[in-house]
Short mmCIF file of C-alpha atoms in Angstrom, two decimals:
data_model
loop_
_atom_site.label_atom_id
_atom_site.label_comp_id
_atom_site.label_asym_id
_atom_site.label_seq_id
_atom_site.Cartn_x
_atom_site.Cartn_y
_atom_site.Cartn_z
CA MET A 222 -72.78 10.06 -87.06
CA ALA A 223 -72.13 13.43 -85.44
CA ARG A 224 -68.73 12.24 -84.20
CA ILE A 225 -67.75 11.08 -87.71
CA ILE A 226 -68.77 14.41 -89.24
CA ARG A 227 -66.86 16.29 -86.55
CA LYS A 228 -63.72 14.22 -87.11
CA THR A 229 -63.85 14.67 -90.89
CA ALA A 230 -64.34 18.41 -90.57
CA LEU A 231 -61.41 18.71 -88.20
CA ALA A 232 -59.18 16.69 -90.52
CA ALA A 233 -59.99 18.98 -93.44
CA LEU A 234 -59.13 21.98 -91.30
CA CYS A 235 -55.80 20.38 -90.28
CA ILE A 236 -57.02 18.95 -86.96
CA THR A 237 -57.70 15.39 -85.94
CA ALA A 238 -59.87 13.76 -83.31
CA VAL A 239 -58.17 11.23 -81.06
CA GLY A 240 -60.06 8.96 -78.74
CA ALA A 241 -62.78 10.77 -76.85
CA GLY A 242 -61.13 14.18 -76.99
CA LEU A 243 -59.52 16.56 -79.42
CA VAL A 244 -55.80 17.17 -79.72
CA ALA A 245 -53.68 19.07 -82.20
CA CYS A 246 -52.43 16.90 -85.06
CA GLU A 247 -49.09 15.31 -84.33
CA ASP A 248 -48.78 15.43 -87.75
CA ASP A 249 -45.70 37.33 -92.99
CA ASP A 250 -45.55 35.97 -96.42
CA GLU A 251 -42.25 37.85 -96.47
CA GLY A 252 -40.74 35.18 -94.25
CA PHE A 253 -41.53 32.57 -96.86
CA LEU A 254 -39.07 34.21 -99.24
CA ASP A 255 -36.06 33.78 -96.97
CA GLY A 256 -33.46 31.28 -98.11
CA LEU A 257 -35.56 29.34 -100.61
CA ASP A 258 -32.80 29.07 -103.18
CA ASP A 259 -30.02 27.65 -101.03
CA ASN A 260 -29.82 24.53 -103.23
CA PRO A 261 -28.96 25.41 -106.84
CA SER A 262 -30.56 23.39 -109.63
CA VAL A 263 -28.53 20.58 -111.12
CA SER A 264 -28.42 19.90 -114.83
CA LYS A 265 -29.25 16.20 -114.51
CA PRO A 266 -31.70 14.90 -111.91
CA ALA A 267 -29.83 12.73 -109.41
CA LEU A 268 -32.90 10.48 -109.03
CA ASP A 269 -33.76 10.35 -112.73
CA GLY A 270 -33.73 6.54 -112.80
CA LEU A 271 -35.44 5.99 -109.47
CA SER A 272 -38.47 3.70 -109.53
CA GLY A 273 -39.75 3.13 -106.01
CA THR A 274 -38.73 4.83 -102.80
CA LYS A 275 -35.42 6.15 -101.54
CA LYS A 276 -34.23 8.20 -98.60
CA ILE A 277 -32.10 11.19 -99.48
CA SER A 278 -30.40 13.85 -97.39
CA ILE A 279 -31.59 17.45 -97.76
CA GLN A 280 -30.49 20.26 -95.48
CA GLY A 281 -29.07 17.58 -93.18
CA SER A 282 -32.42 15.76 -92.84
CA SER A 283 -33.50 12.36 -94.17
CA VAL A 284 -36.33 12.74 -96.67
CA ASN A 285 -38.33 9.83 -98.06
CA VAL A 286 -38.90 10.17 -101.83
CA ALA A 287 -40.87 8.05 -104.31
CA CYS A 288 -40.79 8.24 -108.12
CA SER A 289 -42.28 6.28 -111.01
CA GLY A 290 -42.85 6.66 -114.73
CA SER A 291 -40.42 7.76 -117.41
CA ARG A 292 -39.15 11.27 -118.01
CA THR A 293 -39.80 12.52 -121.53
CA ASP A 294 -38.07 15.48 -123.13
CA GLY A 295 -40.43 18.43 -123.23
CA LYS A 296 -42.75 17.09 -120.55
CA PRO A 297 -42.70 18.39 -116.98
CA VAL A 298 -42.13 16.22 -113.94
CA VAL A 299 -45.25 16.00 -111.77
CA VAL A 300 -44.61 16.29 -108.02
CA VAL A 301 -47.45 15.33 -105.69
CA LEU A 302 -47.74 16.93 -102.24
CA ALA A 303 -50.01 15.14 -99.76
CA GLY A 304 -52.05 16.72 -96.99
CA LEU A 305 -51.33 16.84 -93.28
CA ASP A 306 -51.04 13.40 -91.64
CA ASP A 307 -50.95 11.73 -95.07
CA ASP A 308 -47.83 10.23 -96.62
CA LEU A 309 -46.49 8.46 -99.69
CA THR A 310 -48.80 5.49 -99.18
CA THR A 311 -51.88 7.73 -99.30
CA THR A 312 -51.12 9.07 -102.77
CA ALA A 313 -49.66 5.82 -104.20
CA ALA A 314 -52.65 4.87 -106.38
CA PHE A 315 -52.96 8.43 -107.72
CA ARG A 316 -49.26 8.51 -108.60
CA LYS A 317 -49.44 5.08 -110.25
CA THR A 318 -52.23 6.23 -112.56
CA LEU A 319 -50.37 9.42 -113.47
CA SER A 320 -47.12 7.54 -114.09
CA THR A 321 -48.52 5.82 -117.19
CA GLN A 322 -48.05 9.11 -119.01
CA HIS A 323 -45.76 11.18 -116.79
CA ARG A 324 -42.69 11.07 -114.61
CA VAL A 325 -44.23 11.42 -111.14
CA CYS A 326 -42.55 11.92 -107.79
CA SER A 327 -43.64 12.64 -104.25
CA PHE A 328 -42.02 12.91 -100.86
CA ASP A 329 -42.80 12.87 -97.18
CA ARG A 330 -42.30 16.34 -95.77
CA LEU A 331 -40.45 16.46 -92.45
CA GLY A 332 -42.77 14.94 -89.87
CA GLN A 333 -44.64 12.93 -92.52
CA GLY A 334 -44.32 9.19 -93.11
CA LYS A 335 -40.74 7.95 -93.09
CA SER A 336 -38.98 11.31 -93.32
CA ALA A 337 -37.12 12.72 -90.34
CA LYS A 338 -38.96 14.62 -87.63
CA PRO A 339 -38.34 18.38 -87.50
CA ALA A 340 -36.42 19.60 -84.48
CA GLY A 341 -38.85 22.43 -83.82
CA VAL A 342 -41.53 24.54 -85.43
CA GLN A 343 -40.88 24.97 -89.17
CA SER A 344 -41.68 28.05 -91.18
CA LEU A 345 -42.90 27.79 -94.75
CA ALA A 346 -39.45 29.07 -95.70
CA ALA A 347 -37.83 26.04 -94.06
CA GLY A 348 -40.30 23.73 -95.77
CA GLY A 349 -39.52 25.50 -99.04
CA LYS A 350 -35.85 24.62 -98.70
CA ILE A 351 -36.75 20.93 -98.42
CA LEU A 352 -39.03 21.18 -101.45
CA THR A 353 -36.29 22.92 -103.43
CA GLY A 354 -33.86 20.15 -102.53
CA VAL A 355 -36.32 17.49 -103.65
CA LEU A 356 -36.97 19.24 -106.96
CA ASP A 357 -33.23 19.55 -107.56
CA GLN A 358 -32.84 15.79 -107.32
CA VAL A 359 -36.03 14.54 -109.00
CA ALA A 360 -36.34 17.15 -111.78
CA GLY A 361 -33.11 19.13 -112.12
CA ASP A 362 -33.67 21.71 -114.85
CA THR A 363 -36.85 20.02 -116.09
CA PRO A 364 -40.04 22.07 -115.56
CA VAL A 365 -42.30 20.92 -112.73
CA VAL A 366 -46.04 20.76 -112.13
CA LEU A 367 -46.99 20.64 -108.45
CA ALA A 368 -50.18 18.77 -107.54
CA GLY A 369 -51.04 19.45 -103.91
CA HIS A 370 -53.89 18.22 -101.73
CA SER A 371 -55.12 20.04 -98.61
CA LEU A 372 -52.08 21.41 -96.72
CA GLY A 373 -49.89 20.14 -99.58
CA GLY A 374 -51.85 22.44 -101.85
CA LEU A 375 -51.16 25.41 -99.60
CA VAL A 376 -47.45 24.56 -99.55
CA ALA A 377 -47.38 24.31 -103.37
CA ALA A 378 -49.28 27.57 -103.86
CA ARG A 379 -47.05 29.48 -101.42
CA TYR A 380 -43.93 28.13 -103.13
CA ALA A 381 -44.87 28.68 -106.78
CA PRO A 382 -44.82 32.51 -107.01
CA ASP A 383 -41.11 32.66 -106.16
CA HIS A 384 -40.17 29.73 -108.40
CA GLN A 385 -41.84 30.39 -111.72
CA ASP A 386 -38.54 29.49 -113.37
CA ARG A 387 -39.18 25.82 -112.51
CA VAL A 388 -42.80 25.51 -111.29
CA LYS A 389 -44.76 25.83 -114.52
CA GLY A 390 -48.17 24.67 -113.36
CA LEU A 391 -50.32 23.88 -110.30
CA VAL A 392 -53.17 21.53 -109.47
CA LEU A 393 -54.73 22.38 -106.09
CA LEU A 394 -57.04 19.69 -104.71
CA ASP A 395 -59.24 21.11 -101.95
CA ALA A 396 -56.22 23.08 -100.76
CA THR A 397 -56.18 24.49 -97.24
CA SER A 398 -57.42 28.08 -97.40
CA PRO A 399 -54.76 30.82 -97.46
CA THR A 400 -56.65 32.42 -94.57
CA THR A 401 -57.76 29.34 -92.66
CA SER A 402 -57.44 30.76 -89.13
CA GLY A 403 -59.28 33.92 -90.00
CA ASP A 404 -61.92 31.90 -91.85
CA ILE A 405 -62.75 29.89 -88.75
CA GLU A 406 -62.78 32.96 -86.50
CA LYS A 407 -65.19 34.63 -88.90
CA VAL A 408 -67.62 31.72 -88.71
CA ILE A 409 -67.26 30.55 -85.10
CA PRO A 410 -67.43 33.36 -82.52
CA ALA A 411 -65.21 33.52 -79.46
CA SER A 412 -68.33 32.90 -77.36
CA ALA A 413 -68.87 29.45 -78.88
CA THR A 414 -68.74 26.42 -76.58
CA GLY A 415 -68.21 22.68 -76.91
CA GLN A 416 -66.82 21.16 -80.08
CA SER A 417 -67.25 24.44 -81.98
CA ALA A 418 -65.00 26.21 -79.47
CA ASP A 419 -62.52 23.34 -79.78
CA LEU A 420 -62.48 23.65 -83.56
CA ARG A 421 -61.87 27.40 -83.37
CA ALA A 422 -59.06 27.13 -80.84
CA GLN A 423 -57.30 24.15 -82.35
CA THR A 424 -57.38 25.46 -85.91
CA ALA A 425 -55.36 28.43 -84.64
CA GLN A 426 -52.99 26.13 -82.74
CA VAL A 427 -52.39 23.84 -85.70
CA ALA A 428 -51.71 26.81 -87.99
CA LYS A 429 -49.04 27.94 -85.52
CA GLY A 430 -47.19 24.63 -85.87
CA GLN A 431 -48.86 22.32 -83.37
CA ASN A 432 -49.15 19.47 -85.86
CA SER A 433 -47.18 16.39 -86.89
CA GLU A 434 -44.97 18.40 -89.26
CA LYS A 435 -44.56 21.25 -86.79
CA LEU A 436 -45.23 23.43 -89.82
CA ALA A 437 -46.58 26.92 -89.19
CA PHE A 438 -48.73 28.38 -91.96
CA PRO A 439 -50.01 31.83 -90.96
CA ASP A 440 -52.80 33.51 -92.88
CA ALA A 441 -51.54 35.57 -95.81
CA GLU A 442 -52.76 37.04 -99.06
CA VAL A 443 -52.39 34.99 -102.24
CA ARG A 444 -49.40 36.22 -104.21
CA PRO A 445 -49.50 35.98 -108.03
CA ALA A 446 -47.60 33.37 -110.00
CA GLY A 447 -47.98 35.04 -113.37
CA ASP A 448 -49.97 33.20 -116.01
CA ILE A 449 -48.95 29.61 -115.23
CA PRO A 450 -51.80 27.12 -115.79
CA VAL A 451 -53.61 26.39 -112.54
CA GLU A 452 -56.54 24.10 -111.79
CA VAL A 453 -58.29 24.49 -108.43
CA ILE A 454 -60.75 21.73 -107.55
CA GLN A 455 -62.97 21.92 -104.48
CA HIS A 456 -65.01 19.16 -102.84
CA GLY A 457 -68.57 18.63 -104.01
CA THR A 458 -69.92 16.61 -101.10
CA LYS A 459 -70.63 19.31 -98.53
CA TYR A 460 -69.61 17.32 -95.48
CA LEU A 461 -68.57 20.43 -93.55
CA GLY A 462 -72.19 21.55 -93.76
CA ALA A 463 -73.15 18.81 -91.29
CA PHE A 464 -71.01 20.33 -88.54
CA PRO A 465 -73.36 21.48 -85.74
CA VAL A 466 -74.62 25.09 -85.89
CA TYR A 467 -71.79 26.49 -88.03
CA GLY A 468 -71.67 23.96 -90.87
CA SER A 469 -73.07 26.18 -93.60
CA GLY A 470 -70.62 28.92 -92.62
CA LEU A 471 -67.70 26.49 -92.76
CA GLU A 472 -68.70 25.43 -96.27
CA LYS A 473 -68.96 29.06 -97.34
CA VAL A 474 -65.50 30.11 -96.14
CA TRP A 475 -63.96 26.93 -97.55
CA ALA A 476 -65.38 27.81 -100.97
CA GLU A 477 -64.13 31.38 -100.56
CA GLY A 478 -60.66 30.01 -99.87
CA GLN A 479 -60.72 28.03 -103.11
CA ARG A 480 -61.71 31.17 -105.03
CA LYS A 481 -58.80 33.00 -103.44
CA TRP A 482 -56.38 30.31 -104.65
CA ALA A 483 -57.81 30.64 -108.17
CA GLY A 484 -56.50 34.20 -108.11
CA ILE A 485 -52.91 32.97 -108.05
CA SER A 486 -52.75 33.02 -111.85
CA SER A 487 -54.42 34.80 -114.75
CA ASN A 488 -54.67 31.34 -116.33
CA SER A 489 -56.63 29.49 -113.66
CA LYS A 490 -59.74 27.31 -113.59
CA LEU A 491 -61.94 26.60 -110.57
CA SER A 492 -64.19 23.54 -110.57
CA THR A 493 -66.14 21.34 -108.17
CA ALA A 494 -65.64 17.58 -107.82
CA ALA A 495 -69.18 16.21 -107.65
CA GLY A 496 -69.44 13.22 -105.36
CA SER A 497 -66.13 13.89 -103.61
CA ALA A 498 -65.38 14.77 -100.02
CA HIS A 499 -61.98 16.15 -99.01
CA HIS A 500 -59.71 13.51 -100.62
CA ILE A 501 -60.54 14.31 -104.23
CA TYR A 502 -57.67 12.24 -105.65
CA VAL A 503 -59.30 9.19 -104.01
CA ASP A 504 -63.03 9.91 -104.36
CA ARG A 505 -62.77 11.34 -107.88
CA ALA A 506 -59.37 10.24 -109.09
CA ASP A 507 -60.60 10.59 -112.66
CA LEU A 508 -61.10 14.33 -112.24
CA ALA A 509 -57.79 14.82 -110.45
CA VAL A 510 -55.86 12.91 -113.12
CA LYS A 511 -57.51 14.83 -115.96
CA ALA A 512 -56.69 18.12 -114.26
CA VAL A 513 -53.02 17.18 -114.03
CA GLN A 514 -53.04 16.08 -117.66
CA ARG A 515 -54.59 19.36 -118.82
CA VAL A 516 -52.05 21.41 -116.92
CA THR A 517 -49.07 19.34 -118.10
CA ALA A 518 -50.34 19.59 -121.67
CA GLN A 519 -50.26 23.39 -121.44
CA VAL A 520 -46.77 23.28 -119.96
CA THR A 521 -45.58 20.96 -122.72
CA GLN A 522 -46.83 23.21 -125.53
#
Protein backbone atom coordinates (compact mmCIF):
# COMPACT_ATOMS: atom_id res chain seq x y z
CA MET A 1 0.00 0.00 0.00
CA ALA A 2 2.80 2.41 0.90
CA ARG A 3 4.46 1.82 -2.48
CA ILE A 4 1.18 2.58 -4.33
CA ILE A 5 0.68 5.81 -2.37
CA ARG A 6 4.26 6.83 -3.03
CA LYS A 7 3.93 6.18 -6.76
CA THR A 8 0.66 8.11 -7.02
CA ALA A 9 2.10 11.07 -5.13
CA LEU A 10 5.15 11.16 -7.36
CA ALA A 11 3.01 11.03 -10.49
CA ALA A 12 0.95 13.99 -9.32
CA LEU A 13 4.14 15.93 -8.69
CA CYS A 14 5.44 15.07 -12.19
CA ILE A 15 7.58 12.10 -11.12
CA THR A 16 7.07 8.41 -11.67
CA ALA A 17 8.26 5.28 -9.91
CA VAL A 18 9.89 2.64 -12.09
CA GLY A 19 10.66 -0.83 -10.86
CA ALA A 20 12.20 -0.83 -7.42
CA GLY A 21 13.72 2.64 -7.69
CA LEU A 22 12.81 6.17 -8.63
CA VAL A 23 13.79 7.87 -11.86
CA ALA A 24 12.82 11.14 -13.45
CA CYS A 25 9.87 10.84 -15.82
CA GLU A 26 10.91 10.10 -19.36
CA ASP A 27 7.98 11.73 -20.10
CA ASP A 28 11.68 33.68 -15.52
CA ASP A 29 8.18 33.99 -16.66
CA GLU A 30 9.71 36.57 -19.00
CA GLY A 31 11.20 33.77 -21.05
CA PHE A 32 7.75 32.39 -21.68
CA LEU A 33 6.86 35.50 -23.67
CA ASP A 34 9.60 35.03 -26.25
CA GLY A 35 8.45 34.10 -29.74
CA LEU A 36 4.95 32.88 -28.90
CA ASP A 37 3.33 34.51 -31.90
CA ASP A 38 5.56 33.17 -34.67
CA ASN A 39 2.56 31.46 -36.33
CA PRO A 40 -0.13 33.98 -37.31
CA SER A 41 -3.77 32.95 -37.00
CA VAL A 42 -5.50 31.73 -40.12
CA SER A 43 -9.03 32.73 -41.02
CA LYS A 44 -10.25 29.17 -41.59
CA PRO A 45 -9.05 26.26 -39.45
CA ALA A 46 -7.03 23.88 -41.61
CA LEU A 47 -8.33 20.90 -39.58
CA ASP A 48 -11.93 22.10 -39.37
CA GLY A 49 -13.30 18.86 -40.83
CA LEU A 50 -10.98 16.50 -38.99
CA SER A 51 -12.67 13.69 -37.07
CA GLY A 52 -10.08 11.36 -35.60
CA THR A 53 -6.33 11.77 -35.44
CA LYS A 54 -3.82 13.31 -37.80
CA LYS A 55 -0.14 14.19 -37.70
CA ILE A 56 0.69 17.74 -38.66
CA SER A 57 3.96 19.64 -38.93
CA ILE A 58 4.53 22.55 -36.56
CA GLN A 59 7.85 24.34 -36.18
CA GLY A 60 9.39 21.46 -38.15
CA SER A 61 8.13 18.80 -35.71
CA SER A 62 5.47 16.12 -36.18
CA VAL A 63 2.56 16.70 -33.80
CA ASN A 64 -0.25 14.20 -33.26
CA VAL A 65 -3.67 15.91 -33.15
CA ALA A 66 -7.17 14.56 -32.50
CA CYS A 67 -10.50 16.35 -33.05
CA SER A 68 -14.19 15.45 -32.84
CA GLY A 69 -17.54 17.18 -32.71
CA SER A 70 -18.88 19.95 -34.91
CA ARG A 71 -17.86 23.59 -34.86
CA THR A 72 -20.77 25.95 -34.31
CA ASP A 73 -20.70 29.67 -35.02
CA GLY A 74 -20.43 31.59 -31.77
CA LYS A 75 -19.15 28.64 -29.76
CA PRO A 76 -15.49 28.28 -28.80
CA VAL A 77 -13.35 25.30 -29.69
CA VAL A 78 -12.36 23.31 -26.60
CA VAL A 79 -8.72 22.17 -26.54
CA VAL A 80 -7.76 19.55 -23.95
CA LEU A 81 -4.19 19.40 -22.59
CA ALA A 82 -3.23 16.18 -20.82
CA GLY A 83 -0.78 15.80 -17.96
CA LEU A 84 2.79 14.55 -18.03
CA ASP A 85 3.15 10.97 -19.35
CA ASP A 86 -0.47 11.00 -20.54
CA ASP A 87 -1.49 11.25 -24.18
CA LEU A 88 -4.48 11.39 -26.52
CA THR A 89 -5.69 7.96 -25.44
CA THR A 90 -5.89 9.06 -21.80
CA THR A 91 -8.33 11.89 -22.50
CA ALA A 92 -10.31 10.10 -25.25
CA ALA A 93 -13.43 9.35 -23.18
CA PHE A 94 -13.50 12.89 -21.77
CA ARG A 95 -13.22 14.38 -25.26
CA LYS A 96 -15.93 12.07 -26.60
CA THR A 97 -18.38 13.24 -23.96
CA LEU A 98 -17.58 16.90 -24.60
CA SER A 99 -17.87 16.46 -28.37
CA THR A 100 -21.63 15.88 -28.17
CA GLN A 101 -22.00 19.62 -27.65
CA HIS A 102 -18.66 21.12 -28.65
CA ARG A 103 -15.88 20.98 -31.19
CA VAL A 104 -13.08 19.39 -29.14
CA CYS A 105 -9.44 18.89 -30.02
CA SER A 106 -6.32 17.71 -28.24
CA PHE A 107 -2.73 16.98 -29.14
CA ASP A 108 0.33 15.18 -27.90
CA ARG A 109 2.92 17.72 -26.86
CA LEU A 110 6.46 16.96 -28.03
CA GLY A 111 7.59 13.90 -26.10
CA GLN A 112 4.01 12.76 -25.51
CA GLY A 113 2.28 9.87 -27.28
CA LYS A 114 2.89 9.81 -31.03
CA SER A 115 4.32 13.30 -31.42
CA ALA A 116 8.00 13.80 -32.17
CA LYS A 117 10.56 13.77 -29.39
CA PRO A 118 12.15 17.13 -28.53
CA ALA A 119 15.82 17.47 -29.40
CA GLY A 120 16.69 18.94 -26.02
CA VAL A 121 15.22 20.67 -23.01
CA GLN A 122 12.21 22.79 -24.00
CA SER A 123 11.24 26.07 -22.40
CA LEU A 124 7.61 26.99 -21.89
CA ALA A 125 8.17 29.47 -24.72
CA ALA A 126 9.04 26.64 -27.10
CA GLY A 127 6.03 24.67 -25.94
CA GLY A 128 3.93 27.78 -26.47
CA LYS A 129 4.95 27.92 -30.11
CA ILE A 130 3.69 24.37 -30.62
CA LEU A 131 0.42 25.21 -28.88
CA THR A 132 0.01 28.32 -31.03
CA GLY A 133 0.55 26.25 -34.16
CA VAL A 134 -2.07 23.72 -33.06
CA LEU A 135 -4.61 26.43 -32.29
CA ASP A 136 -3.98 28.02 -35.69
CA GLN A 137 -4.95 24.78 -37.41
CA VAL A 138 -7.78 23.51 -35.19
CA ALA A 139 -9.47 26.83 -34.34
CA GLY A 140 -8.18 29.60 -36.62
CA ASP A 141 -9.90 32.81 -35.53
CA THR A 142 -12.49 30.97 -33.43
CA PRO A 143 -12.20 31.61 -29.66
CA VAL A 144 -10.70 28.79 -27.61
CA VAL A 145 -11.26 27.34 -24.15
CA LEU A 146 -8.27 25.42 -22.79
CA ALA A 147 -9.00 22.52 -20.44
CA GLY A 148 -5.75 21.34 -18.86
CA HIS A 149 -5.02 18.56 -16.40
CA SER A 150 -1.95 18.47 -14.14
CA LEU A 151 1.07 19.72 -16.15
CA GLY A 152 -1.31 20.45 -19.04
CA GLY A 153 -3.11 22.83 -16.72
CA LEU A 154 0.12 24.64 -15.92
CA VAL A 155 0.91 24.94 -19.63
CA ALA A 156 -2.57 26.34 -20.33
CA ALA A 157 -2.42 28.82 -17.46
CA ARG A 158 1.05 30.08 -18.43
CA TYR A 159 -0.08 30.51 -22.04
CA ALA A 160 -3.42 32.25 -21.50
CA PRO A 161 -2.30 35.67 -20.16
CA ASP A 162 -0.44 36.49 -23.38
CA HIS A 163 -3.20 35.17 -25.65
CA GLN A 164 -6.41 36.66 -24.36
CA ASP A 165 -7.27 37.51 -27.96
CA ARG A 166 -7.94 33.81 -28.61
CA VAL A 167 -7.97 32.00 -25.24
CA LYS A 168 -11.31 33.08 -23.78
CA GLY A 169 -11.62 30.62 -20.92
CA LEU A 170 -9.76 28.05 -18.80
CA VAL A 171 -10.62 24.86 -16.94
CA LEU A 172 -7.74 23.73 -14.72
CA LEU A 173 -8.08 20.18 -13.40
CA ASP A 174 -5.74 19.62 -10.45
CA ALA A 175 -3.15 21.67 -12.31
CA THR A 176 0.51 21.42 -11.31
CA SER A 177 1.25 24.23 -8.86
CA PRO A 178 2.88 27.38 -10.29
CA THR A 179 5.49 27.01 -7.54
CA THR A 180 5.84 23.24 -7.39
CA SER A 181 9.58 23.06 -6.65
CA GLY A 182 9.36 25.64 -3.91
CA ASP A 183 6.27 23.92 -2.51
CA ILE A 184 8.13 20.65 -2.05
CA GLU A 185 11.18 22.34 -0.56
CA LYS A 186 8.93 24.11 1.93
CA VAL A 187 7.42 20.83 3.10
CA ILE A 188 10.35 18.41 2.86
CA PRO A 189 13.58 19.69 4.43
CA ALA A 190 17.01 19.18 2.90
CA SER A 191 17.79 16.88 5.84
CA ALA A 192 15.09 14.39 4.82
CA THR A 193 16.15 10.85 3.91
CA GLY A 194 14.72 7.92 1.99
CA GLN A 195 11.75 8.33 -0.32
CA SER A 196 11.05 11.84 1.02
CA ALA A 197 14.54 12.94 -0.02
CA ASP A 198 13.98 11.31 -3.41
CA LEU A 199 10.71 13.18 -3.88
CA ARG A 200 12.34 16.50 -3.01
CA ALA A 201 15.30 16.00 -5.32
CA GLN A 202 13.41 14.56 -8.26
CA THR A 203 10.65 17.17 -8.22
CA ALA A 204 13.38 19.76 -8.78
CA GLN A 205 14.96 17.66 -11.53
CA VAL A 206 11.69 17.09 -13.36
CA ALA A 207 10.85 20.81 -13.21
CA LYS A 208 14.20 21.50 -14.88
CA GLY A 209 13.27 19.33 -17.86
CA GLN A 210 14.25 15.81 -16.83
CA ASN A 211 10.95 14.32 -17.98
CA SER A 212 9.53 12.65 -21.09
CA GLU A 213 8.72 16.01 -22.70
CA LYS A 214 12.02 17.55 -21.66
CA LEU A 215 9.87 20.51 -20.67
CA ALA A 216 11.26 22.87 -18.05
CA PHE A 217 8.67 24.68 -15.93
CA PRO A 218 10.40 26.87 -13.33
CA ASP A 219 8.46 28.34 -10.43
CA ALA A 220 6.90 31.69 -11.24
CA GLU A 221 4.15 33.98 -10.04
CA VAL A 222 0.71 33.65 -11.60
CA ARG A 223 0.20 36.39 -14.17
CA PRO A 224 -3.34 37.76 -14.72
CA ALA A 225 -5.46 36.87 -17.72
CA GLY A 226 -8.02 39.62 -17.23
CA ASP A 227 -11.58 38.57 -16.48
CA ILE A 228 -11.82 35.45 -18.64
CA PRO A 229 -13.98 32.72 -17.03
CA VAL A 230 -11.82 30.21 -15.18
CA GLU A 231 -12.77 27.09 -13.23
CA VAL A 232 -10.11 25.52 -11.00
CA ILE A 233 -10.97 22.07 -9.65
CA GLN A 234 -8.77 20.32 -7.09
CA HIS A 235 -8.82 16.67 -6.02
CA GLY A 236 -11.06 15.70 -3.12
CA THR A 237 -9.52 12.35 -2.21
CA LYS A 238 -6.49 13.40 -0.18
CA TYR A 239 -4.16 10.69 -1.42
CA LEU A 240 -1.07 12.86 -0.94
CA GLY A 241 -1.88 12.88 2.77
CA ALA A 242 -0.89 9.21 2.99
CA PHE A 243 2.70 9.98 1.99
CA PRO A 244 4.95 9.13 4.98
CA VAL A 245 5.70 11.94 7.46
CA TYR A 246 5.06 14.85 5.07
CA GLY A 247 1.68 13.89 3.61
CA SER A 248 -0.40 16.56 5.33
CA GLY A 249 2.11 19.21 4.24
CA LEU A 250 1.97 18.00 0.64
CA GLU A 251 -1.82 18.27 0.65
CA LYS A 252 -1.60 21.77 2.09
CA VAL A 253 0.81 23.16 -0.51
CA TRP A 254 -1.12 21.45 -3.32
CA ALA A 255 -4.28 23.25 -2.18
CA GLU A 256 -2.33 26.50 -1.94
CA GLY A 257 -1.21 26.01 -5.54
CA GLN A 258 -4.81 25.65 -6.68
CA ARG A 259 -5.73 28.89 -4.89
CA LYS A 260 -2.86 30.62 -6.64
CA TRP A 261 -4.19 29.50 -10.03
CA ALA A 262 -7.63 30.85 -9.11
CA GLY A 263 -5.99 34.27 -8.98
CA ILE A 264 -5.35 34.20 -12.72
CA SER A 265 -8.69 35.88 -13.40
CA SER A 266 -11.14 38.17 -11.63
CA ASN A 267 -13.82 35.78 -12.91
CA SER A 268 -12.61 32.50 -11.41
CA LYS A 269 -14.17 29.71 -9.37
CA LEU A 270 -12.33 27.21 -7.18
CA SER A 271 -14.01 23.93 -6.26
CA THR A 272 -13.17 20.47 -4.94
CA ALA A 273 -14.00 17.22 -6.74
CA ALA A 274 -15.32 14.97 -3.99
CA GLY A 275 -14.37 11.35 -4.53
CA SER A 276 -11.64 12.13 -7.06
CA ALA A 277 -7.91 11.60 -6.90
CA HIS A 278 -5.57 13.33 -9.36
CA HIS A 279 -7.29 12.37 -12.66
CA ILE A 280 -10.48 14.34 -12.12
CA TYR A 281 -11.65 13.98 -15.73
CA VAL A 282 -11.69 10.19 -15.14
CA ASP A 283 -12.81 9.90 -11.49
CA ARG A 284 -15.40 12.69 -11.71
CA ALA A 285 -15.90 13.21 -15.41
CA ASP A 286 -19.33 14.66 -14.67
CA LEU A 287 -17.81 17.57 -12.76
CA ALA A 288 -15.10 18.18 -15.35
CA VAL A 289 -17.61 18.20 -18.22
CA LYS A 290 -19.96 20.58 -16.40
CA ALA A 291 -17.08 22.93 -15.68
CA VAL A 292 -16.16 23.07 -19.37
CA GLN A 293 -19.80 23.64 -20.28
CA ARG A 294 -20.14 26.51 -17.80
CA VAL A 295 -17.02 28.20 -19.09
CA THR A 296 -17.96 27.76 -22.76
CA ALA A 297 -21.43 29.11 -22.03
CA GLN A 298 -19.89 32.32 -20.65
CA VAL A 299 -17.62 32.59 -23.67
CA THR A 300 -20.56 32.09 -26.03
CA GLN A 301 -22.65 34.85 -24.45
